[in-house]
Amino acid sequence: VTLNTTARPGVRLAIRGRILRLPGITAPRSGVLALLSILGPGLIAATAGDDAGGIATYSQVGARYGYDLLWVLVIITVTLALVQEMCARLGAATGRGLLELVRERFGIAWALFAVVVVLIANGGVIITEFLGIGAAAELFGVSRYLAVPAAALVVWYFVIGGSYSSVEKVFLLMALAFLTYPVAVVLARPDLGGVARGTFVPSLRADPNYLSLLVALIGTTVTPYMQLFQQSSVVEKGVARRHYGPERADAYFGAVFSNVIAALIVIAAGATLHVAGITDVQTAEDAARALEPIAGTAAQVVFGIGLLGASMLAAGVLPLATSYSVSEAFGFRKGVNLDFRRAPIFIGIFSVLVFIGAGVALIPDVPTIALLVGIQTLNGVLLPVILVFILLLVNDRHLVVESMRNSRVYNILGWGSVVLVGGAAGALVLDQVLGLFGLGFLS
Amino acid sequence: MVMFSELRSFQVRDEQNHAAALSDLVLDLGAGEYPVATYLLFRRPGQPAGELPWTAVRSIDLDHRRIVVTDLQGTRGDVRANLQQAVLLHRDVMDALIIDLPSRQSMRANDLWIEELEGRLLLRAADISPWAVIRRLGRGLLGHGASNRKLLDWRDVEFLRGDPLAARQGRDYHHRVARLQPPEIARLLDAVPYLHAAELLTLISDDLAADTLEVMQPARQVQVFEELDDDQQLRLLQLMAPDNAADLLNGLGPEAAVVLLNALREPMRSLVVELLSYPTDTAGGIMTNDLLVAVADLDVAGARQAIRPDLIRPDFDYYVYIVDSLETRRLQGVLTLRDLLVADDHAPVRDVMRKTIVSLQPLMPAIRAARAVAEQHLAALPVVTPDGRLLGAVTADSALVQIEPRSLSSDTPRIFT
């Protein structure tokens, strides 16, 4: 059989000894087009992690310690790539979402536990996204009381009104705002030797703030909603197990891309704020203002666009992932291709999350920092639980065909990640709890 | 009689007063309308899990919440090797995706209604109300009362394992989904996970499966089709309308298409290959070429006779296309099936056919062809070569798919497919 798959638009096929050119069969995409066509769920899920909370943390890390914590991002990139890929694989191998599988294999109580925490944790993060949108808008002189409701409507309209593929494109277009961070780094002219040292030479300090930020860095980079979204969108995209191979690249690329952006934010903050002696950044808004005297008004605009894009992306992805998770755990119909009549609970949860998130973000003098810390803690607690579920499920003989289960190396790295993330989350929680009695050890 | 979530808290006790905890029940799905428990599985502290055939059960004591058996000690401690293949109530059925046939939806079995009949336990219904979840989570403290149940009679359920291989291996199924119409099954297949969908498609007859495949959403159709085995793929493709088969082959990609095309029988292969020789965004790419054709020289009775053997096959049978001869197939006119039925037996076809025909060129853009069909308010327009040879017809269904907004495509009723 000769198969000429390079000729477009048709292909040449040997049918019963005759070579026929059949334009009715489209040749598969190749090269760059093939790569671009698989990018989607992984890229969106991971880049949504570079949200308002992420930007605040990365800016703080850079401002306080310069490039010293970049090595943590290298390790976390491996963890993120690993975890996201396992979720994508689980989605393709079973055609089911994560919480759906949790319910089937571990029972209703675990599923409900996960749903409740996901609702609370993600609901909280959604609020911070709208806070980020408000802050970004105010950098451009637009009142947040105008920008936040408008952003909520835009996000809601695109998800509810469009089909999934166009939603995906809108998200990806928003993600292009991240490309403004390299510009900020170039403008800031960082010390390259320092960057290389911080990236490749791990350093630990007996400084409670250093440990606290290290934990926050892990907590904000690998968050449970990314896994939920990754798996659900691979299922929704209709990736079958026999076509899973190339999808791996999407998960890996998403993790690397997301963390490169994170590193660039750290470097930008390090090269400007840290060098200028400004070592305490409380919010992304502060970070943007702090950049102003150094890189001029252009840096503030660039930062504002980045913050807006990142927050808008996450403000869409998060309610979507949450709504997916809850619907799938209880067997409600789900999918952005459905309307309210056909999927009332899915659309209802999505809408409530978006508008309550925006509403809370509009409350005057809302305690932003307390909210951010609390939400990161909650996410940190849920993450190891979710990771254990993922690892158990992806190795489940009943669910996953042998060729798609974890290899030994993958399992070692996977369980290593659980220990790493669990340890970090545990330290953070312990500190919070002890902090209530005035005994916090990290800060 | 009792909900399975409560039954699981029952004690298993033997006549020597040894006790164990009930862990699961093995079901026989093929036992009749309602599956029957055939084995009970139990566990004792510090000992391996055990099993007992149902013949060892003496009585079910609801008041004391226990199942009395002959002898717990005498049982072997090793659970049957083929337990992996069996259907277990707790492991496999509870919380599983089930098909609610009356409402044509997939549901989760939030709890299971078990009845005792002559000493045996029957799975009578699934509780699909959210209260069942609350009742289970509340460990019996919350959500009691009959009004909090929404029981789905097991006679109206299709149980799926989520594994197409199980259906292929001929394990027990109810095969009740075959009661539904192809579009109803297609909507179900679009909604359940793709492995469940492939399993479901394997359970029904080839004719029904082929009709169902034709009305599924294209992306889902490909995903599910790929999970079928080679033999079934070929059988279903052979039964589909050529235009649907061509679309499916395009979706599968060149490597799978060449294998299937080589295996297809004639005349199906030629019809599909002909359709595939036009790009998908042209009139030729969206037409069907499985048509009713008669020769202009016949009289009406002769034409009826001529098309009769073909009538069982094509999905599109509204028009009969009249050509000069079956070899050259130059289009002369068109008749509706009604025209042919009501016309005088001896009238020449040439005199009763409609002669002014708007026709389409095979390489014109699909969207223009579709608009032409819509503007003419006709069920279809013929596609002819520049020298007048009949190639096929673009039906109103195919035209609608081109014109409608993409978000509507899953809702479009398709009449001729």
PDB file of N, CA, C and O in Angstrom, chain B residues 28-76:
ATOM      1  N   ASP B  28     -26.088 -11.866  38.587  1.00  0.00           N
ATOM      2  CA  ASP B  28     -26.251 -12.529  37.301  1.00  0.00           C
ATOM      3  C   ASP B  28     -27.159 -11.640  36.445  1.00  0.00           C
ATOM      4  O   ASP B  28     -28.359 -11.594  36.644  1.00  0.00           O
ATOM      5  N   LEU B  29     -26.550 -10.934  35.507  1.00  0.00           N
ATOM      6  CA  LEU B  29     -27.322  -9.998  34.685  1.00  0.00           C
ATOM      7  C   LEU B  29     -28.244 -10.725  33.713  1.00  0.00           C
ATOM      8  O   LEU B  29     -29.239 -10.190  33.267  1.00  0.00           O
ATOM      9  N   GLY B  30     -27.869 -11.944  33.371  1.00  0.00           N
ATOM     10  CA  GLY B  30     -28.638 -12.682  32.366  1.00  0.00           C
ATOM     11  C   GLY B  30     -29.799 -13.468  32.964  1.00  0.00           C
ATOM     12  O   GLY B  30     -30.429 -14.256  32.281  1.00  0.00           O
ATOM     13  N   ALA B  31     -30.094 -13.267  34.251  1.00  0.00           N
ATOM     14  CA  ALA B  31     -31.074 -14.119  34.932  1.00  0.00           C
ATOM     15  C   ALA B  31     -32.512 -13.817  34.543  1.00  0.00           C
ATOM     16  O   ALA B  31     -33.406 -14.578  34.864  1.00  0.00           O
ATOM     17  N   GLY B  32     -32.759 -12.721  33.899  1.00  0.00           N
ATOM     18  CA  GLY B  32     -34.132 -12.370  33.551  1.00  0.00           C
ATOM     19  C   GLY B  32     -34.274 -10.864  33.591  1.00  0.00           C
ATOM     20  O   GLY B  32     -33.295 -10.145  33.416  1.00  0.00           O
ATOM     21  N   GLU B  33     -35.506 -10.413  33.840  1.00  0.00           N
ATOM     22  CA  GLU B  33     -35.743  -8.971  33.847  1.00  0.00           C
ATOM     23  C   GLU B  33     -34.944  -8.276  34.946  1.00  0.00           C
ATOM     24  O   GLU B  33     -34.437  -7.187  34.767  1.00  0.00           O
ATOM     25  N   TYR B  34     -34.915  -8.948  36.107  1.00  0.00           N
ATOM     26  CA  TYR B  34     -34.194  -8.360  37.236  1.00  0.00           C
ATOM     27  C   TYR B  34     -32.988  -9.235  37.584  1.00  0.00           C
ATOM     28  O   TYR B  34     -33.158 -10.435  37.806  1.00  0.00           O
ATOM     29  N   PRO B  35     -31.795  -8.636  37.643  1.00  0.00           N
ATOM     30  CA  PRO B  35     -30.603  -9.427  37.979  1.00  0.00           C
ATOM     31  C   PRO B  35     -30.710 -10.020  39.385  1.00  0.00           C
ATOM     32  O   PRO B  35     -31.271  -9.408  40.290  1.00  0.00           O
ATOM     33  N   VAL B  36     -30.161 -11.228  39.531  1.00  0.00           N
ATOM     34  CA  VAL B  36     -30.249 -11.969  40.786  1.00  0.00           C
ATOM     35  C   VAL B  36     -28.855 -12.071  41.402  1.00  0.00           C
ATOM     36  O   VAL B  36     -27.876 -12.247  40.687  1.00  0.00           O
ATOM     37  N   ALA B  37     -28.794 -11.969  42.744  1.00  0.00           N
ATOM     38  CA  ALA B  37     -27.514 -12.153  43.424  1.00  0.00           C
ATOM     39  C   ALA B  37     -27.165 -13.629  43.432  1.00  0.00           C
ATOM     40  O   ALA B  37     -27.992 -14.466  43.808  1.00  0.00           O
ATOM     41  N   THR B  38     -25.952 -13.976  43.021  1.00  0.00           N
ATOM     42  CA  THR B  38     -25.559 -15.383  42.945  1.00  0.00           C
ATOM     43  C   THR B  38     -24.505 -15.746  43.987  1.00  0.00           C
ATOM     44  O   THR B  38     -24.368 -16.897  44.354  1.00  0.00           O
ATOM     45  N   TYR B  39     -23.732 -14.790  44.400  1.00  0.00           N
ATOM     46  CA  TYR B  39     -22.710 -15.024  45.419  1.00  0.00           C
ATOM     47  C   TYR B  39     -22.740 -13.870  46.387  1.00  0.00           C
ATOM     48  O   TYR B  39     -23.083 -12.742  45.998  1.00  0.00           O
ATOM     49  N   LEU B  40     -22.380 -14.119  47.637  1.00  0.00           N
ATOM     50  CA  LEU B  40     -22.149 -12.980  48.515  1.00  0.00           C
ATOM     51  C   LEU B  40     -20.691 -12.969  48.960  1.00  0.00           C
ATOM     52  O   LEU B  40     -20.094 -14.020  49.212  1.00  0.00           O
ATOM     53  N   LEU B  41     -20.128 -11.808  48.984  1.00  0.00           N
ATOM     54  CA  LEU B  41     -18.729 -11.652  49.397  1.00  0.00           C
ATOM     55  C   LEU B  41     -18.724 -11.044  50.793  1.00  0.00           C
ATOM     56  O   LEU B  41     -19.533 -10.179  51.105  1.00  0.00           O
ATOM     57  N   PHE B  42     -17.808 -11.525  51.625  1.00  0.00           N
ATOM     58  CA  PHE B  42     -17.761 -11.014  52.994  1.00  0.00           C
ATOM     59  C   PHE B  42     -16.313 -10.887  53.447  1.00  0.00           C
ATOM     60  O   PHE B  42     -15.394 -11.417  52.816  1.00  0.00           O
ATOM     61  N   ARG B  43     -16.144 -10.168  54.515  1.00  0.00           N
ATOM     62  CA  ARG B  43     -14.790 -10.092  55.084  1.00  0.00           C
ATOM     63  C   ARG B  43     -14.880 -10.212  56.594  1.00  0.00           C
ATOM     64  O   ARG B  43     -15.847  -9.789  57.222  1.00  0.00           O
ATOM     65  N   ARG B  44     -13.840 -10.848  57.130  1.00  0.00           N
ATOM     66  CA  ARG B  44     -13.728 -10.992  58.575  1.00  0.00           C
ATOM     67  C   ARG B  44     -12.416 -10.360  58.991  1.00  0.00           C
ATOM     68  O   ARG B  44     -11.435 -10.438  58.252  1.00  0.00           O
ATOM     69  N   PRO B  45     -12.387  -9.764  60.172  1.00  0.00           N
ATOM     70  CA  PRO B  45     -11.158  -9.093  60.592  1.00  0.00           C
ATOM     71  C   PRO B  45      -9.987 -10.080  60.623  1.00  0.00           C
ATOM     72  O   PRO B  45     -10.128 -11.189  61.130  1.00  0.00           O
ATOM     73  N   GLY B  46      -8.901  -9.672  60.045  1.00  0.00           N
ATOM     74  CA  GLY B  46      -7.695 -10.488  60.093  1.00  0.00           C
ATOM     75  C   GLY B  46      -7.704 -11.685  59.173  1.00  0.00           C
ATOM     76  O   GLY B  46      -6.796 -12.506  59.213  1.00  0.00           O
ATOM     77  N   GLN B  47      -8.735 -11.830  58.334  1.00  0.00           N
ATOM     78  CA  GLN B  47      -8.773 -12.976  57.423  1.00  0.00           C
ATOM     79  C   GLN B  47      -9.014 -12.495  55.998  1.00  0.00           C
ATOM     80  O   GLN B  47      -9.563 -11.421  55.795  1.00  0.00           O
ATOM     81  N   PRO B  48      -8.596 -13.311  55.024  1.00  0.00           N
ATOM     82  CA  PRO B  48      -8.822 -12.884  53.634  1.00  0.00           C
ATOM     83  C   PRO B  48     -10.315 -12.845  53.312  1.00  0.00           C
ATOM     84  O   PRO B  48     -11.118 -13.494  53.990  1.00  0.00           O
ATOM     85  N   ALA B  49     -10.660 -12.082  52.272  1.00  0.00           N
ATOM     86  CA  ALA B  49     -12.061 -11.963  51.868  1.00  0.00           C
ATOM     87  C   ALA B  49     -12.597 -13.330  51.469  1.00  0.00           C
ATOM     88  O   ALA B  49     -11.869 -14.164  50.927  1.00  0.00           O
ATOM     89  N   GLY B  50     -13.865 -13.587  51.761  1.00  0.00           N
ATOM     90  CA  GLY B  50     -14.460 -14.873  51.433  1.00  0.00           C
ATOM     91  C   GLY B  50     -15.688 -14.707  50.561  1.00  0.00           C
ATOM     92  O   GLY B  50     -16.199 -13.605  50.382  1.00  0.00           O
ATOM     93  N   GLU B  51     -16.151 -15.837  50.027  1.00  0.00           N
ATOM     94  CA  GLU B  51     -17.350 -15.779  49.201  1.00  0.00           C
ATOM     95  C   GLU B  51     -18.192 -17.012  49.471  1.00  0.00           C
ATOM     96  O   GLU B  51     -17.684 -18.057  49.844  1.00  0.00           O
ATOM     97  N   LEU B  52     -19.490 -16.862  49.288  1.00  0.00           N
ATOM     98  CA  LEU B  52     -20.409 -17.983  49.454  1.00  0.00           C
ATOM     99  C   LEU B  52     -21.410 -17.970  48.310  1.00  0.00           C
ATOM    100  O   LEU B  52     -21.927 -16.915  47.960  1.00  0.00           O
ATOM    101  N   PRO B  53     -21.706 -19.132  47.731  1.00  0.00           N
ATOM    102  CA  PRO B  53     -22.773 -19.162  46.726  1.00  0.00           C
ATOM    103  C   PRO B  53     -24.118 -18.915  47.417  1.00  0.00           C
ATOM    104  O   PRO B  53     -24.254 -19.156  48.624  1.00  0.00           O
ATOM    105  N   TRP B  54     -25.097 -18.409  46.657  1.00  0.00           N
ATOM    106  CA  TRP B  54     -26.362 -18.033  47.275  1.00  0.00           C
ATOM    107  C   TRP B  54     -27.077 -19.231  47.907  1.00  0.00           C
ATOM    108  O   TRP B  54     -27.888 -19.081  48.824  1.00  0.00           O
ATOM    109  N   THR B  55     -26.755 -20.465  47.443  1.00  0.00           N
ATOM    110  CA  THR B  55     -27.396 -21.662  48.005  1.00  0.00           C
ATOM    111  C   THR B  55     -27.050 -21.834  49.482  1.00  0.00           C
ATOM    112  O   THR B  55     -27.752 -22.534  50.212  1.00  0.00           O
ATOM    113  N   ALA B  56     -25.991 -21.191  49.934  1.00  0.00           N
ATOM    114  CA  ALA B  56     -25.596 -21.304  51.338  1.00  0.00           C
ATOM    115  C   ALA B  56     -26.396 -20.358  52.240  1.00  0.00           C
ATOM    116  O   ALA B  56     -26.266 -20.406  53.464  1.00  0.00           O
ATOM    117  N   VAL B  57     -27.211 -19.498  51.621  1.00  0.00           N
ATOM    118  CA  VAL B  57     -27.965 -18.521  52.419  1.00  0.00           C
ATOM    119  C   VAL B  57     -29.224 -19.196  52.974  1.00  0.00           C
ATOM    120  O   VAL B  57     -30.000 -19.796  52.228  1.00  0.00           O
ATOM    121  N   ARG B  58     -29.416 -19.114  54.279  1.00  0.00           N
ATOM    122  CA  ARG B  58     -30.586 -19.715  54.919  1.00  0.00           C
ATOM    123  C   ARG B  58     -31.743 -18.725  54.981  1.00  0.00           C
ATOM    124  O   ARG B  58     -32.876 -19.054  54.668  1.00  0.00           O
ATOM    125  N   SER B  59     -31.465 -17.506  55.427  1.00  0.00           N
ATOM    126  CA  SER B  59     -32.542 -16.525  55.537  1.00  0.00           C
ATOM    127  C   SER B  59     -31.975 -15.111  55.552  1.00  0.00           C
ATOM    128  O   SER B  59     -30.779 -14.906  55.808  1.00  0.00           O
ATOM    129  N   ILE B  60     -32.855 -14.164  55.263  1.00  0.00           N
ATOM    130  CA  ILE B  60     -32.469 -12.752  55.340  1.00  0.00           C
ATOM    131  C   ILE B  60     -33.327 -12.128  56.432  1.00  0.00           C
ATOM    132  O   ILE B  60     -34.551 -12.086  56.313  1.00  0.00           O
ATOM    133  N   ASP B  61     -32.675 -11.697  57.480  1.00  0.00           N
ATOM    134  CA  ASP B  61     -33.386 -11.184  58.652  1.00  0.00           C
ATOM    135  C   ASP B  61     -33.311  -9.659  58.646  1.00  0.00           C
ATOM    136  O   ASP B  61     -32.316  -9.068  59.056  1.00  0.00           O
ATOM    137  N   LEU B  62     -34.423  -9.052  58.175  1.00  0.00           N
ATOM    138  CA  LEU B  62     -34.421  -7.594  58.017  1.00  0.00           C
ATOM    139  C   LEU B  62     -34.395  -6.877  59.366  1.00  0.00           C
ATOM    140  O   LEU B  62     -33.723  -5.863  59.525  1.00  0.00           O
ATOM    141  N   ASP B  63     -35.137  -7.421  60.335  1.00  0.00           N
ATOM    142  CA  ASP B  63     -35.237  -6.747  61.631  1.00  0.00           C
ATOM    143  C   ASP B  63     -33.888  -6.660  62.320  1.00  0.00           C
ATOM    144  O   ASP B  63     -33.534  -5.634  62.902  1.00  0.00           O
ATOM    145  N   HIS B  64     -33.127  -7.759  62.249  1.00  0.00           N
ATOM    146  CA  HIS B  64     -31.821  -7.756  62.919  1.00  0.00           C
ATOM    147  C   HIS B  64     -30.690  -7.428  61.953  1.00  0.00           C
ATOM    148  O   HIS B  64     -29.524  -7.564  62.317  1.00  0.00           O
ATOM    149  N   ARG B  65     -31.054  -7.042  60.765  1.00  0.00           N
ATOM    150  CA  ARG B  65     -30.094  -6.613  59.762  1.00  0.00           C
ATOM    151  C   ARG B  65     -28.981  -7.642  59.588  1.00  0.00           C
ATOM    152  O   ARG B  65     -27.800  -7.338  59.746  1.00  0.00           O
ATOM    153  N   ARG B  66     -29.393  -8.854  59.288  1.00  0.00           N
ATOM    154  CA  ARG B  66     -28.357  -9.853  59.046  1.00  0.00           C
ATOM    155  C   ARG B  66     -28.809 -10.905  58.030  1.00  0.00           C
ATOM    156  O   ARG B  66     -30.012 -11.117  57.826  1.00  0.00           O
ATOM    157  N   ILE B  67     -27.813 -11.512  57.424  1.00  0.00           N
ATOM    158  CA  ILE B  67     -28.054 -12.596  56.474  1.00  0.00           C
ATOM    159  C   ILE B  67     -27.499 -13.860  57.127  1.00  0.00           C
ATOM    160  O   ILE B  67     -26.324 -13.892  57.521  1.00  0.00           O
ATOM    161  N   VAL B  68     -28.366 -14.860  57.279  1.00  0.00           N
ATOM    162  CA  VAL B  68     -27.932 -16.088  57.951  1.00  0.00           C
ATOM    163  C   VAL B  68     -27.511 -17.112  56.891  1.00  0.00           C
ATOM    164  O   VAL B  68     -28.254 -17.375  55.944  1.00  0.00           O
ATOM    165  N   VAL B  69     -26.308 -17.672  57.057  1.00  0.00           N
ATOM    166  CA  VAL B  69     -25.784 -18.647  56.096  1.00  0.00           C
ATOM    167  C   VAL B  69     -25.452 -19.941  56.827  1.00  0.00           C
ATOM    168  O   VAL B  69     -25.472 -19.989  58.067  1.00  0.00           O
ATOM    169  N   THR B  70     -25.134 -20.977  56.049  1.00  0.00           N
ATOM    170  CA  THR B  70     -24.877 -22.277  56.673  1.00  0.00           C
ATOM    171  C   THR B  70     -23.577 -22.277  57.469  1.00  0.00           C
ATOM    172  O   THR B  70     -23.578 -22.507  58.668  1.00  0.00           O
ATOM    173  N   ASP B  71     -22.466 -21.993  56.794  1.00  0.00           N
ATOM    174  CA  ASP B  71     -21.189 -22.138  57.476  1.00  0.00           C
ATOM    175  C   ASP B  71     -20.161 -21.167  56.907  1.00  0.00           C
ATOM    176  O   ASP B  71     -19.791 -21.278  55.744  1.00  0.00           O
ATOM    177  N   LEU B  72     -19.734 -20.253  57.729  1.00  0.00           N
ATOM    178  CA  LEU B  72     -18.727 -19.292  57.264  1.00  0.00           C
ATOM    179  C   LEU B  72     -17.334 -19.895  57.300  1.00  0.00           C
ATOM    180  O   LEU B  72     -16.491 -19.604  56.465  1.00  0.00           O
ATOM    181  N   GLN B  73     -17.104 -20.743  58.278  1.00  0.00           N
ATOM    182  CA  GLN B  73     -15.755 -21.276  58.484  1.00  0.00           C
ATOM    183  C   GLN B  73     -15.353 -22.221  57.362  1.00  0.00           C
ATOM    184  O   GLN B  73     -14.205 -22.257  56.957  1.00  0.00           O
ATOM    185  N   GLY B  74     -16.331 -22.982  56.889  1.00  0.00           N
ATOM    186  CA  GLY B  74     -16.019 -24.011  55.906  1.00  0.00           C
ATOM    187  C   GLY B  74     -15.703 -23.465  54.520  1.00  0.00           C
ATOM    188  O   GLY B  74     -15.275 -24.190  53.643  1.00  0.00           O
ATOM    189  N   THR B  75     -15.900 -22.157  54.309  1.00  0.00           N
ATOM    190  CA  THR B  75     -15.674 -21.614  52.965  1.00  0.00           C
ATOM    191  C   THR B  75     -14.193 -21.402  52.737  1.00  0.00           C
ATOM    192  O   THR B  75     -13.439 -21.150  53.664  1.00  0.00           O
ATOM    193  N   ARG B  76     -13.846 -21.519  51.485  1.00  0.00           N
ATOM    194  CA  ARG B  76     -12.451 -21.225  51.151  1.00  0.00           C
ATOM    195  C   ARG B  76     -12.249 -19.724  51.222  1.00  0.00           C
ATOM    196  O   ARG B  76     -13.145 -18.951  50.945  1.00  0.00           O
TER     197      ARG B  76
END
